[in-house]
PDB file of C-alpha atoms in Angstrom:
ATOM      1  CA  MET A  13       0.000   0.000   0.000  1.00 43.00           C
ATOM      2  CA  SER A  14       1.357   3.392  -0.962  1.00 47.00           C
ATOM      3  CA  TRP A  15       0.702   6.486   1.120  1.00 51.00           C
ATOM      4  CA  ALA A  16       1.720   8.875  -1.647  1.00 50.00           C
ATOM      5  CA  SER A  17      -0.871  10.240  -4.003  1.00 53.00           C
ATOM      6  CA  PRO A  18      -0.098  11.496  -7.534  1.00 55.00           C
ATOM      7  CA  GLU A  19      -0.200  15.042  -6.185  1.00 53.00           C
ATOM      8  CA  ASP A  20       2.645  14.221  -3.779  1.00 50.00           C
ATOM      9  CA  THR A  21       5.136  13.525  -6.566  1.00 50.00           C
ATOM     10  CA  TYR A  22       6.216  17.175  -6.413  1.00 51.00           C
ATOM     11  CA  LEU A  23       7.174  16.699  -2.760  1.00 46.00           C
ATOM     12  CA  SER A  24       9.127  13.511  -3.432  1.00 51.00           C
ATOM     13  CA  THR A  25      12.745  13.158  -2.377  1.00 64.00           C
ATOM     14  CA  SER A  26      13.359  10.764  -5.272  1.00 80.00           C
ATOM     15  CA  LEU A  27      15.766  11.623  -8.055  1.00 85.00           C
ATOM     16  CA  ALA A  28      13.195  10.410 -10.591  1.00 87.00           C
ATOM     17  CA  SER A  29      12.041  13.976 -11.236  1.00 86.00           C
ATOM     18  CA  TYR A  30      15.611  14.856 -12.308  1.00 88.00           C
ATOM     19  CA  LEU A  31      16.002  12.116 -14.934  1.00 91.00           C
ATOM     20  CA  ASP A  32      17.107  13.431 -18.351  1.00 91.00           C
ATOM     21  CA  ARG A  33      17.857  16.885 -16.919  1.00 91.00           C
ATOM     22  CA  LYS A  34      21.156  18.694 -16.580  1.00 92.00           C
ATOM     23  CA  LEU A  35      22.358  18.596 -12.984  1.00 93.00           C
ATOM     24  CA  LEU A  36      25.123  19.915 -10.792  1.00 93.00           C
ATOM     25  CA  VAL A  37      26.482  17.321  -8.353  1.00 94.00           C
ATOM     26  CA  LEU A  38      28.676  18.436  -5.463  1.00 94.00           C
ATOM     27  CA  LEU A  39      30.931  15.687  -4.116  1.00 95.00           C
ATOM     28  CA  ARG A  40      32.472  15.209  -0.660  1.00 96.00           C
ATOM     29  CA  ASP A  41      35.958  16.063  -1.941  1.00 95.00           C
ATOM     30  CA  GLY A  42      34.708  19.425  -3.233  1.00 93.00           C
ATOM     31  CA  ARG A  43      34.508  18.557  -6.924  1.00 95.00           C
ATOM     32  CA  LYS A  44      31.568  19.887  -8.902  1.00 95.00           C
ATOM     33  CA  LEU A  45      30.263  17.684 -11.719  1.00 95.00           C
ATOM     34  CA  LEU A  46      27.802  18.704 -14.418  1.00 94.00           C
ATOM     35  CA  GLY A  47      25.908  16.294 -16.627  1.00 94.00           C
ATOM     36  CA  ILE A  48      22.608  14.783 -17.654  1.00 94.00           C
ATOM     37  CA  LEU A  49      21.209  12.299 -15.131  1.00 94.00           C
ATOM     38  CA  ARG A  50      20.528   9.024 -16.925  1.00 95.00           C
ATOM     39  CA  SER A  51      20.137   6.571 -14.041  1.00 93.00           C
ATOM     40  CA  PHE A  52      20.194   6.246 -10.239  1.00 92.00           C
ATOM     41  CA  ASP A  53      19.434   3.705  -7.531  1.00 90.00           C
ATOM     42  CA  GLN A  54      18.266   3.604  -3.901  1.00 88.00           C
ATOM     43  CA  PHE A  55      21.782   4.458  -2.636  1.00 88.00           C
ATOM     44  CA  ALA A  56      21.965   7.662  -4.741  1.00 87.00           C
ATOM     45  CA  ASN A  57      24.524   6.062  -7.048  1.00 94.00           C
ATOM     46  CA  ALA A  58      24.094   8.009 -10.252  1.00 94.00           C
ATOM     47  CA  VAL A  59      25.100   7.893 -13.908  1.00 96.00           C
ATOM     48  CA  LEU A  60      25.796  11.206 -15.651  1.00 96.00           C
ATOM     49  CA  GLU A  61      26.009  11.424 -19.432  1.00 96.00           C
ATOM     50  CA  GLY A  62      28.186  14.103 -20.995  1.00 95.00           C
ATOM     51  CA  ALA A  63      29.688  14.808 -17.601  1.00 96.00           C
ATOM     52  CA  CYS A  64      32.317  17.452 -16.999  1.00 95.00           C
ATOM     53  CA  GLU A  65      34.111  18.666 -13.911  1.00 95.00           C
ATOM     54  CA  ARG A  66      33.873  22.389 -13.284  1.00 92.00           C
ATOM     55  CA  ALA A  67      37.032  23.922 -11.837  1.00 91.00           C
ATOM     56  CA  ILE A  68      36.496  27.382 -10.352  1.00 88.00           C
ATOM     57  CA  VAL A  69      39.300  29.792  -9.485  1.00 89.00           C
ATOM     58  CA  GLY A  70      38.198  33.243  -8.383  1.00 87.00           C
ATOM     59  CA  ASP A  71      35.795  34.587 -11.023  1.00 84.00           C
ATOM     60  CA  LEU A  72      37.043  32.180 -13.706  1.00 86.00           C
ATOM     61  CA  TYR A  73      36.056  28.594 -14.385  1.00 86.00           C
ATOM     62  CA  CYS A  74      36.723  25.835 -16.878  1.00 90.00           C
ATOM     63  CA  ASP A  75      34.940  22.578 -17.683  1.00 91.00           C
ATOM     64  CA  ILE A  76      36.992  19.387 -17.940  1.00 93.00           C
ATOM     65  CA  PRO A  77      35.131  16.817 -20.083  1.00 95.00           C
ATOM     66  CA  LEU A  78      34.701  13.374 -18.493  1.00 95.00           C
ATOM     67  CA  GLY A  79      32.124  11.632 -20.704  1.00 94.00           C
ATOM     68  CA  LEU A  80      29.912   8.967 -19.126  1.00 96.00           C
ATOM     69  CA  TYR A  81      30.484   9.080 -15.380  1.00 95.00           C
ATOM     70  CA  VAL A  82      29.324   6.830 -12.540  1.00 96.00           C
ATOM     71  CA  ILE A  83      29.112   8.456  -9.090  1.00 96.00           C
ATOM     72  CA  ARG A  84      29.005   6.428  -5.885  1.00 96.00           C
ATOM     73  CA  GLY A  85      26.122   7.668  -3.732  1.00 92.00           C
ATOM     74  CA  GLU A  86      28.104   7.973  -0.497  1.00 95.00           C
ATOM     75  CA  ASN A  87      30.240  10.684  -2.118  1.00 95.00           C
ATOM     76  CA  VAL A  88      27.275  12.900  -3.054  1.00 94.00           C
ATOM     77  CA  VAL A  89      26.704  15.972  -0.895  1.00 93.00           C
ATOM     78  CA  LEU A  90      24.231  17.877  -3.054  1.00 92.00           C
ATOM     79  CA  ILE A  91      22.346  17.389  -6.322  1.00 91.00           C
ATOM     80  CA  GLY A  92      20.526  20.214  -8.033  1.00 89.00           C
ATOM     81  CA  GLU A  93      19.109  21.089 -11.417  1.00 89.00           C
ATOM     82  CA  LEU A  94      20.937  23.764 -13.399  1.00 82.00           C
ATOM     83  CA  ALA A  95      18.902  26.760 -14.427  1.00 75.00           C
ATOM     84  CA  GLN A  96      19.009  27.233 -18.188  1.00 69.00           C
ATOM     85  CA  LYS A  97      19.445  30.993 -17.858  1.00 67.00           C
ATOM     86  CA  ALA A  98      22.473  30.680 -15.556  1.00 62.00           C
ATOM     87  CA  GLU A  99      24.088  28.106 -17.833  1.00 64.00           C
ATOM     88  CA  ARG A 100      23.503  30.318 -20.881  1.00 66.00           C
ATOM     89  CA  GLU A 101      25.060  33.324 -19.122  1.00 67.00           C
ATOM     90  CA  ALA A 102      28.058  31.208 -18.106  1.00 66.00           C
ATOM     91  CA  SER A 103      28.626  30.016 -21.677  1.00 66.00           C
ATOM     92  CA  ASP A 104      28.327  33.600 -22.961  1.00 66.00           C
ATOM     93  CA  LEU A 105      30.951  34.708 -20.459  1.00 64.00           C
ATOM     94  CA  LYS A 106      33.207  31.836 -21.507  1.00 64.00           C
ATOM     95  CA  GLY A 107      32.838  32.918 -25.162  1.00 65.00           C
ATOM     96  CA  THR A 108      33.804  36.503 -24.384  1.00 65.00           C
ATOM     97  CA  MET A 109      36.854  35.293 -22.444  1.00 61.00           C
ATOM     98  CA  ARG A 110      37.967  33.276 -25.484  1.00 63.00           C
ATOM     99  CA  LYS A 111      37.627  36.350 -27.701  1.00 63.00           C
ATOM    100  CA  ARG A 112      39.758  38.387 -25.310  1.00 62.00           C
ATOM    101  CA  MET A 113      42.470  35.721 -25.297  1.00 61.00           C
ATOM    102  CA  GLU A 114      42.645  35.063 -29.068  1.00 65.00           C
ATOM    103  CA  PHE A 115      45.936  36.925 -29.315  1.00 62.00           C
ATOM    104  CA  LEU A 116      47.615  34.259 -27.166  1.00 61.00           C
ATOM    105  CA  ASP A 117      47.212  31.600 -29.887  1.00 60.00           C
ATOM    106  CA  LEU A 118      46.796  28.703 -27.429  1.00 57.00           C
ATOM    107  CA  ASP A 119      46.109  26.072 -30.137  1.00 55.00           C
TER     108      ASP A 119
END
């Protein structure tokens, strides 16, 4: 017998509502991972597709691509959905930084 009604799905603590959405996962060691949640289990083990690690130094950041990434649940501190607007602003800022640094010829 289930005590939850269909209306209670919004109050659920399950990660099911985050499936196929872009998430930020904060780990115990301080790393921040971004990716699309593809799977999870009862221990909060999670699979991120297109994962990348975000390294932040001061006002600057970079994304280190990781690909398909499996996260052990005991290492997860926080999971949250990324706002599309914030992600768009971050990518715009990254683009302007690249334009400013074109003279360095890093390729």
